[in-house]
CSV table of C-alpha atoms and ligand atoms in Angstrom, one decimal:
chain,number,residue,atom,x,y,z
A,197,MET,CA,74.8,87.3,115.5
A,198,LYS,CA,71.5,88.9,114.5
A,199,SER,CA,71.0,91.3,117.5
A,200,SER,CA,74.5,92.6,117.9
A,201,ALA,CA,75.2,93.2,114.2
A,202,LYS,CA,75.8,96.9,113.3
A,203,GLN,CA,75.9,96.2,109.5
A,204,GLY,CA,75.3,93.4,107.1
A,205,SER,CA,77.6,91.6,104.7
A,206,LEU,CA,77.3,91.2,101.0
A,207,ILE,CA,79.3,89.1,98.5
A,208,VAL,CA,79.9,91.8,95.8
A,209,SER,CA,82.3,89.9,93.5
A,210,THR,CA,84.0,86.5,92.9
A,211,GLY,CA,86.8,85.1,90.8
A,212,SER,CA,88.6,81.8,90.3
A,213,ALA,CA,91.7,80.2,88.8
A,214,VAL,CA,92.8,76.8,87.9
A,215,PRO,CA,96.1,75.5,86.5
A,216,ASP,CA,96.3,74.8,82.7
A,217,PHE,CA,97.4,71.2,83.0
A,218,THR,CA,94.5,68.6,83.0
A,219,ILE,CA,94.9,65.0,84.0
A,220,ASN,CA,92.0,62.7,83.2
A,221,ASN,CA,91.0,59.4,84.8
A,222,TYR,CA,92.6,57.4,82.0
A,223,GLN,CA,96.0,59.1,82.6
A,224,ILE,CA,95.7,58.4,86.3
A,225,SER,CA,95.1,54.7,85.5
A,226,GLN,CA,98.6,54.7,83.9
A,227,ILE,CA,100.0,55.8,87.3
A,228,VAL,CA,98.0,53.6,89.8
A,229,GLU,CA,95.7,50.6,89.4
A,230,THR,CA,92.4,52.2,88.8
A,231,SER,CA,90.0,52.9,85.9
A,232,ASP,CA,88.0,55.7,84.4
A,233,GLU,CA,84.8,53.6,85.1
A,234,TRP,CA,85.7,53.1,88.8
A,235,ILE,CA,86.6,56.8,89.4
A,236,LEU,CA,83.6,58.2,87.6
A,237,ALA,CA,81.1,55.8,89.2
A,238,ARG,CA,82.5,56.1,92.8
A,239,THR,CA,83.2,59.9,92.7
A,240,GLY,CA,81.7,61.6,89.7
A,241,ILE,CA,85.2,63.0,88.7
A,242,SER,CA,86.5,62.7,85.1
A,243,GLU,CA,89.5,65.1,85.3
A,244,ARG,CA,91.2,67.6,87.5
A,245,ARG,CA,93.8,70.4,87.1
A,246,LEU,CA,97.2,70.2,88.6
A,247,LEU,CA,100.0,72.7,89.2
A,248,THR,CA,103.0,71.4,87.2
A,249,ASP,CA,105.2,74.3,86.6
A,250,TYR,CA,108.0,74.8,89.2
A,251,ASN,CA,107.5,78.6,88.9
A,252,HIS,CA,103.8,78.6,89.7
A,253,SER,CA,102.4,78.1,93.1
A,254,VAL,CA,99.1,78.1,95.0
A,255,ILE,CA,99.6,81.8,95.6
A,256,ASP,CA,99.8,82.5,91.9
A,257,LEU,CA,96.3,80.9,91.6
A,258,ALA,CA,95.1,82.9,94.6
A,259,VAL,CA,96.4,86.1,93.0
A,260,GLU,CA,94.7,85.4,89.7
A,261,ALA,CA,91.4,84.6,91.4
A,262,SER,CA,91.6,87.8,93.5
A,263,LYS,CA,92.6,90.1,90.6
A,264,GLN,CA,89.6,88.7,88.7
A,265,ALA,CA,87.3,89.5,91.6
A,266,LEU,CA,88.7,93.0,92.0
A,267,GLU,CA,88.5,93.7,88.2
A,268,LYS,CA,84.9,92.6,87.9
A,269,ILE,CA,83.8,95.5,90.1
A,270,ASP,CA,86.7,97.8,89.2
A,271,MET,CA,87.8,98.0,92.8
A,272,ASP,CA,91.0,99.6,94.0
A,273,PRO,CA,92.9,96.9,96.0
A,274,LEU,CA,93.9,99.7,98.5
A,275,LYS,CA,90.3,99.6,99.6
A,276,ILE,CA,90.6,96.1,101.0
A,277,ASP,CA,90.8,96.1,104.8
A,278,LEU,CA,91.4,92.4,105.4
A,279,ILE,CA,92.5,89.4,103.5
A,280,ILE,CA,91.7,85.9,104.8
A,281,LEU,CA,93.5,83.1,102.8
A,282,ALA,CA,92.0,79.7,103.5
A,283,THR,CA,94.6,77.2,102.6
A,284,SER,CA,96.1,74.0,103.9
A,285,SER,CA,98.9,73.9,101.3
A,286,PRO,CA,100.6,77.3,101.8
A,287,ASN,CA,103.9,78.4,100.3
A,288,ASP,CA,105.1,79.3,103.8
A,289,LEU,CA,104.0,77.8,107.1
A,290,PHE,CA,104.3,81.2,108.7
A,291,GLY,CA,101.5,82.3,106.5
A,292,SER,CA,101.1,83.0,102.8
A,293,ALA,CA,98.4,85.6,102.9
A,294,SER,CA,101.0,88.4,103.1
A,295,GLN,CA,102.4,87.2,99.8
A,296,LEU,CA,99.0,87.5,98.3
A,297,GLN,CA,98.5,91.0,99.8
A,298,ALA,CA,101.8,92.2,98.3
A,299,LYS,CA,101.1,90.7,94.9
A,300,ILE,CA,97.7,92.3,94.5
A,301,LYS,CA,99.0,95.5,96.0
A,302,ALA,CA,96.4,95.5,98.8
A,303,PHE,CA,98.8,97.4,101.0
A,304,ASN,CA,96.1,98.6,103.5
A,305,ALA,CA,94.9,95.1,104.2
A,306,VAL,CA,95.7,93.0,107.3
A,307,ALA,CA,96.3,89.5,105.9
A,308,PHE,CA,96.3,86.1,107.6
A,309,ASP,CA,96.0,82.4,106.8
A,310,LEU,CA,93.2,80.2,108.0
A,311,THR,CA,93.8,76.4,108.0
A,312,ALA,CA,90.7,74.2,107.9
A,313,ALA,CA,91.2,72.1,104.8
A,314,CYS,CA,88.0,71.6,102.8
A,315,SER,CA,85.9,73.7,105.4
A,316,GLY,CA,88.3,76.6,105.1
A,317,PHE,CA,86.2,78.8,102.8
A,318,VAL,CA,83.1,78.4,104.8
A,319,ILE,CA,85.0,79.3,108.0
A,320,ALA,CA,86.6,82.2,106.2
A,321,LEU,CA,83.2,83.4,105.1
A,322,VAL,CA,81.8,83.3,108.6
A,323,THR,CA,85.0,85.0,110.0
A,324,ALA,CA,84.8,87.8,107.5
A,325,SER,CA,81.1,88.4,108.2
A,326,GLN,CA,81.9,88.8,111.9
A,327,PHE,CA,84.4,91.6,111.1
A,328,LEU,CA,81.9,93.3,108.9
A,329,GLN,CA,79.0,93.0,111.3
A,330,THR,CA,80.9,94.6,114.1
A,331,GLY,CA,81.6,97.6,111.9
A,332,ASN,CA,85.4,97.2,112.1
A,333,TYR,CA,86.0,96.6,108.4
A,334,ASN,CA,84.1,97.4,105.2
A,335,ASN,CA,85.8,95.4,102.5
A,336,ILE,CA,87.2,91.9,102.9
A,337,LEU,CA,88.8,89.6,100.4
A,338,ILE,CA,88.5,85.9,101.2
A,339,VAL,CA,90.3,83.3,99.2
A,340,GLY,CA,90.1,79.5,99.2
A,341,ALA,CA,93.3,78.1,97.5
A,342,ASP,CA,94.9,74.7,97.7
A,343,ALA,CA,97.4,72.6,95.8
A,344,LEU,CA,96.9,69.3,97.4
A,345,SER,CA,98.7,67.6,94.5
A,346,LYS,CA,101.9,68.7,96.3
A,347,TRP,CA,100.9,66.5,99.3
A,348,THR,CA,99.2,63.6,97.6
A,349,ASN,CA,100.9,60.2,97.6
A,350,TRP,CA,100.8,59.4,93.9
A,351,SER,CA,101.0,55.7,94.6
A,352,ASP,CA,97.9,55.7,96.8
A,353,ARG,CA,94.9,55.1,94.5
A,354,SER,CA,92.4,55.9,97.3
A,355,THR,CA,93.4,59.6,97.5
A,356,CYS,CA,95.3,60.5,94.3
A,357,ILE,CA,92.2,60.2,92.1
A,358,LEU,CA,90.3,62.8,94.2
A,359,PHE,CA,92.2,66.0,94.4
A,360,GLY,CA,92.7,68.9,92.0
A,361,ASP,CA,94.4,72.3,92.5
A,362,GLY,CA,92.7,75.7,92.3
A,363,ALA,CA,91.7,78.9,93.9
A,364,GLY,CA,88.5,80.9,94.3
A,365,ALA,CA,88.0,84.4,95.7
A,366,ALA,CA,85.1,86.5,97.0
A,367,ILE,CA,85.0,90.1,98.0
A,368,LEU,CA,82.6,90.8,100.9
A,369,GLN,CA,81.4,94.3,101.6
A,370,SER,CA,79.5,95.9,104.5
A,371,CYS,CA,75.9,96.9,103.8
A,372,SER,CA,72.8,97.9,105.6
A,373,LEU,CA,71.1,95.3,107.8
A,374,GLN,CA,68.2,95.1,105.3
A,375,ASN,CA,70.6,94.0,102.5
A,376,ASN,CA,72.4,91.5,104.6
A,377,GLU,CA,73.1,88.4,102.5
A,378,ILE,CA,74.6,86.1,105.2
A,379,LEU,CA,71.5,85.0,107.1
A,380,GLY,CA,73.0,82.6,109.5
A,381,PHE,CA,75.7,79.9,110.0
A,382,HIS,CA,76.5,76.7,111.9
A,383,LEU,CA,80.0,75.5,112.4
A,384,SER,CA,81.3,72.3,114.1
A,385,THR,CA,84.5,70.5,114.8
A,386,ASP,CA,85.1,67.0,116.2
A,387,GLY,CA,88.8,66.5,116.9
A,388,ASN,CA,88.3,62.9,118.1
A,389,TYR,CA,88.4,62.0,114.4
A,390,SER,CA,91.3,64.1,113.3
A,391,ASP,CA,93.3,61.0,112.4
A,392,GLN,CA,90.7,60.0,109.8
A,393,LEU,CA,92.0,62.7,107.4
A,394,SER,CA,95.3,64.3,108.0
A,395,LEU,CA,98.4,65.8,106.5
A,396,ALA,CA,100.5,65.2,109.6
A,397,TYR,CA,103.9,66.3,110.7
A,398,GLN,CA,106.3,63.4,111.5
A,399,ASN,CA,109.5,63.5,113.5
A,400,GLN,CA,112.3,61.8,111.5
A,401,TYR,CA,115.7,62.6,112.9
A,402,SER,CA,117.7,64.5,115.5
A,403,PRO,CA,119.4,67.6,114.1
A,404,HIS,CA,122.4,67.0,116.4
A,405,PRO,CA,123.4,64.1,118.7
A,406,SER,CA,123.9,66.5,121.6
A,407,LEU,CA,120.4,67.9,121.2
A,408,LYS,CA,117.3,66.1,122.6
A,409,LEU,CA,115.4,67.4,119.6
A,410,ALA,CA,113.6,65.8,116.7
A,411,GLN,CA,112.9,67.3,113.4
A,412,GLY,CA,110.9,66.0,110.4
A,413,SER,CA,108.5,67.0,107.7
A,414,PHE,CA,104.9,66.7,106.7
A,415,ASN,CA,103.6,63.3,105.6
A,416,TYR,CA,101.3,62.7,102.6
A,417,ILE,CA,97.6,63.0,102.9
A,418,GLN,CA,96.1,60.1,104.8
A,419,MET,CA,92.4,59.5,104.6
A,420,ASN,CA,90.0,56.8,105.8
A,421,GLY,CA,87.6,57.4,102.9
A,422,ARG,CA,84.8,55.3,104.1
A,423,GLU,CA,84.7,56.9,107.5
A,424,VAL,CA,84.9,60.4,106.0
A,425,TYR,CA,82.1,59.5,103.6
A,426,LYS,CA,79.9,58.4,106.5
A,427,PHE,CA,80.7,61.5,108.5
A,428,ALA,CA,79.9,63.8,105.6
A,429,ILE,CA,76.5,62.3,104.8
A,430,SER,CA,75.4,62.3,108.4
A,431,LYS,CA,76.8,65.6,109.7
A,432,VAL,CA,76.3,67.9,106.7
A,433,PRO,CA,72.5,67.4,106.4
A,434,GLU,CA,72.3,67.8,110.2
A,435,SER,CA,74.2,71.1,110.0
A,436,ILE,CA,72.1,72.4,107.2
A,437,LEU,CA,68.8,71.6,109.0
A,438,LEU,CA,70.1,73.2,112.2
A,439,CYS,CA,71.0,76.4,110.3
A,440,LEU,CA,67.8,76.5,108.3
A,441,ASN,CA,65.6,75.9,111.4
A,442,SER,CA,67.3,78.7,113.3
A,443,LEU,CA,66.3,81.0,110.5
A,444,ASN,CA,62.7,79.7,110.3
A,445,LEU,CA,63.4,78.3,106.9
A,446,SER,CA,62.9,74.8,105.6
A,447,ALA,CA,64.6,72.6,103.0
A,448,ASP,CA,61.7,73.5,100.7
A,449,ASP,CA,62.9,77.2,100.7
A,450,VAL,CA,66.4,76.2,99.4
A,451,ASN,CA,67.0,77.2,95.8
A,452,TRP,CA,70.6,76.1,95.5
A,453,LEU,CA,72.7,73.5,97.4
A,454,LEU,CA,76.4,74.5,97.1
A,455,LEU,CA,78.4,71.9,98.9
A,456,HIS,CA,82.1,71.2,99.1
A,457,GLN,CA,82.9,69.3,95.9
A,458,ALA,CA,84.2,66.0,97.4
A,459,ASN,CA,82.2,63.3,95.8
A,460,ASP,CA,79.1,63.3,93.6
A,461,ARG,CA,77.6,60.5,95.8
A,462,ILE,CA,78.0,62.7,98.9
A,463,LEU,CA,76.3,65.7,97.1
A,464,LYS,CA,73.4,63.5,96.1
A,465,ALA,CA,73.1,61.7,99.5
A,466,VAL,CA,73.0,65.1,101.3
A,467,ALA,CA,70.3,66.4,98.9
A,468,ASP,CA,68.3,63.2,99.3
A,469,LYS,CA,68.4,63.3,103.1
A,470,LEU,CA,67.0,66.9,102.9
A,471,SER,CA,64.5,66.0,100.1
A,472,ILE,CA,66.1,68.6,97.9
A,473,GLY,CA,65.9,67.8,94.2
A,474,SER,CA,69.2,67.0,92.5
A,475,ASP,CA,68.5,69.8,90.0
A,476,LYS,CA,69.3,72.2,92.9
A,477,ILE,CA,72.8,70.8,93.4
A,478,ILE,CA,75.5,73.1,92.0
A,479,SER,CA,78.5,71.0,90.9
A,480,ASN,CA,81.7,71.1,88.9
A,481,LEU,CA,83.3,68.0,90.4
A,482,ASN,CA,83.4,66.3,87.1
A,483,LYS,CA,86.0,68.7,85.7
A,484,TYR,CA,88.0,69.8,88.7
A,485,GLY,CA,87.7,67.1,91.4
A,486,ASN,CA,88.1,68.0,95.1
A,487,THR,CA,90.0,71.3,95.2
A,488,SER,CA,89.8,71.5,99.0
A,489,ALA,CA,89.4,75.1,100.3
A,490,ALA,CA,89.0,76.3,96.6
A,491,SER,CA,86.0,74.1,95.8
A,492,ILE,CA,83.2,76.2,97.1
A,493,PRO,CA,84.4,79.6,95.7
A,494,LEU,CA,85.4,78.0,92.4
A,495,VAL,CA,81.9,76.5,91.9
A,496,LEU,CA,80.2,79.6,93.1
A,497,ASP,CA,82.1,81.8,90.6
A,498,GLN,CA,81.2,79.4,87.9
A,499,ALA,CA,77.5,79.3,88.9
A,500,LEU,CA,77.4,83.1,88.9
A,501,SER,CA,79.0,83.3,85.5
A,502,GLU,CA,76.4,81.0,84.2
A,503,ASN,CA,73.7,83.2,85.7
A,504,LYS,CA,72.3,80.3,87.7
A,505,ILE,CA,71.7,82.2,90.9
A,506,SER,CA,69.1,84.9,90.9
A,507,LYS,CA,68.3,87.8,93.3
A,508,GLY,CA,66.4,86.5,96.3
A,509,ASP,CA,67.5,82.9,96.0
A,510,ILE,CA,68.3,81.0,99.2
A,511,VAL,CA,71.7,79.4,98.7
A,512,VAL,CA,72.9,76.8,101.2
A,513,VAL,CA,76.7,76.6,101.4
A,514,SER,CA,78.3,73.7,103.3
A,515,GLY,CA,81.8,72.6,103.7
A,516,PHE,CA,83.3,69.6,105.4
A,517,GLY,CA,86.6,67.9,105.8
A,518,ALA,CA,89.7,67.4,107.8
A,519,GLY,CA,89.6,68.3,111.5
A,520,LEU,CA,87.0,66.9,111.2
A,521,THR,CA,85.3,70.2,110.6
A,522,TRP,CA,82.0,71.0,109.0
A,523,GLY,CA,79.7,74.0,108.6
A,524,THR,CA,76.9,75.7,106.8
A,525,VAL,CA,76.2,79.3,105.8
A,526,VAL,CA,72.8,80.3,104.5
A,527,LEU,CA,72.7,83.1,102.0
A,528,ARG,CA,69.9,85.1,100.5
A,529,TRP,CA,71.4,86.3,97.3
A,530,MET,CA,71.1,90.0,96.9
A,531,SER,CA,72.6,90.9,93.6
A,532,ASP,CA,70.8,90.8,90.2
B,211,ACO,N1,90.3,52.5,91.9
B,211,ACO,C1,89.8,51.2,92.0
B,211,ACO,N2,89.5,50.7,93.2
B,211,ACO,C2,89.7,51.4,94.3
B,211,ACO,C3,90.2,52.7,94.2
B,211,ACO,C4,90.5,53.2,92.9
B,211,ACO,N3,91.0,54.5,92.8
B,211,ACO,N4,90.3,53.2,95.5
B,211,ACO,C5,89.8,52.3,96.3
B,211,ACO,N5,89.5,51.2,95.6
B,211,ACO,C6,89.0,49.9,96.0
B,211,ACO,C7,89.3,49.6,97.5
B,211,ACO,O1,90.6,49.0,97.6
B,211,ACO,C8,88.2,48.7,97.9
B,211,ACO,O2,88.5,47.4,97.5
B,211,ACO,P1,88.1,46.2,98.5
B,211,ACO,O3,86.6,46.2,98.6
B,211,ACO,O4,88.7,45.0,97.7
B,211,ACO,O5,88.8,46.5,99.8
B,211,ACO,C9,87.0,49.2,97.1
B,211,ACO,O6,87.6,49.9,96.0
B,211,ACO,C10,86.1,50.0,97.9
B,211,ACO,O7,86.8,51.0,98.6
B,211,ACO,P2,86.2,52.2,99.4
B,211,ACO,O8,87.2,52.9,100.1
B,211,ACO,O9,85.0,51.6,100.3
B,211,ACO,O10,85.5,53.0,98.3
B,211,ACO,P3,84.4,54.1,98.4
B,211,ACO,O11,83.2,53.7,97.6
B,211,ACO,O12,84.2,54.5,99.8
B,211,ACO,O13,85.1,55.3,97.6
B,211,ACO,C11,86.2,57.4,98.2
B,211,ACO,C12,86.3,55.9,98.1
B,211,ACO,C13,85.9,57.9,96.8
B,211,ACO,C14,87.5,57.9,98.7
B,211,ACO,C15,85.0,57.7,99.2
B,211,ACO,O14,85.1,57.0,100.3
B,211,ACO,C16,84.9,59.2,99.5
B,211,ACO,O15,84.6,60.0,98.7
B,211,ACO,N6,85.2,59.5,100.8
B,211,ACO,C17,85.0,60.9,101.3
B,211,ACO,C18,86.2,61.8,100.8
B,211,ACO,C19,85.9,63.2,101.3
B,211,ACO,O16,84.8,63.7,101.3
B,211,ACO,N7,86.9,63.8,101.9
B,211,ACO,C20,86.6,65.1,102.6
B,211,ACO,C21,87.3,66.3,102.1
B,211,ACO,S1,89.0,66.1,101.8
B,211,ACO,C22,89.8,67.3,102.8
B,211,ACO,O17,89.3,67.8,103.8
B,211,ACO,C23,91.3,67.6,102.5
């Protein structure tokens, strides 16, 4: 990655969008047997946003987040070379990135979807940086957008309390190698545990008695929360350390820990394992819950709007989730 790079990559703008409708823990306790106390203590979540309007979809959120990112730097969408839409809840299984391309009028961009659940944005960030470093593209829009409320079993209290809908966007630009912001990455997958967290297709019927075919649909989200929790707190610190070590950095050098917003206890356990103070954790879990691929760009956009991150800061970004997949990107923030 370091030696073959022709140019560096820089995040030049971000944007985010969430639906208007808020549902708090008390309201969820009217739907399933749970309580505000339990949810807050076990997850850190108080409320989340859900798409309720039949006319609005995950792509509308992705469009809003992308337009915001473009407008912040007054960028002509025709300058975008590539759009990567990280989503596991697309409007169209053939891919929804092209809908986003058309709606933001980025007609010169190649557009494709990337499916990796809660790790989607981190993998999109790494993928985009590869296209920039080879010199093939100069401007890439990456979007993490999910509406898991569509795939949540609203009678399963172990999952329906967790998820919220949202979208976050980032525009990456090529730059000189000295200004490179993406210092390094580490990505992993362990498919042996894919059944611990899934949104799986299930055969249900034969379309015609004379055809030896089966057709079906996708099931609700199924998660073994305890196992995913254990996986996250063991593999994420390992991934972060591997990545930092490869860059001759240590946990002491980290200014901000920007993890996938799954559970407050996971964020704190990861920070503890790395001896990173909890004041360095960036979080918006309390207000938005787990927004899957959107969670990292959403919280990044918020942190930037609050001027939390300064030029020169080392920001560790880590995602984890279904697959099981996990990964880290280490950034040295280059903008003022
Ligand atoms: N309200 C009240 N009680 C509940 C609820 C609820 N909403 N949910 C579960 N319980 C009960 C359980 O039934 C269990 O009761 P029991 O002891 O009588 O059997 C008890 O609470 C403890 O259940 P656990 O599952 O052990 O609870 P835990 O403390 O592990 O919290 C949680 C569950 C929040 C799901 C946690 O395991 C977690 O956050 N896991 C990781 C999730 C995650 O990171 N996912 C990855 C990304 S998602 C993606 O990729 C799409």
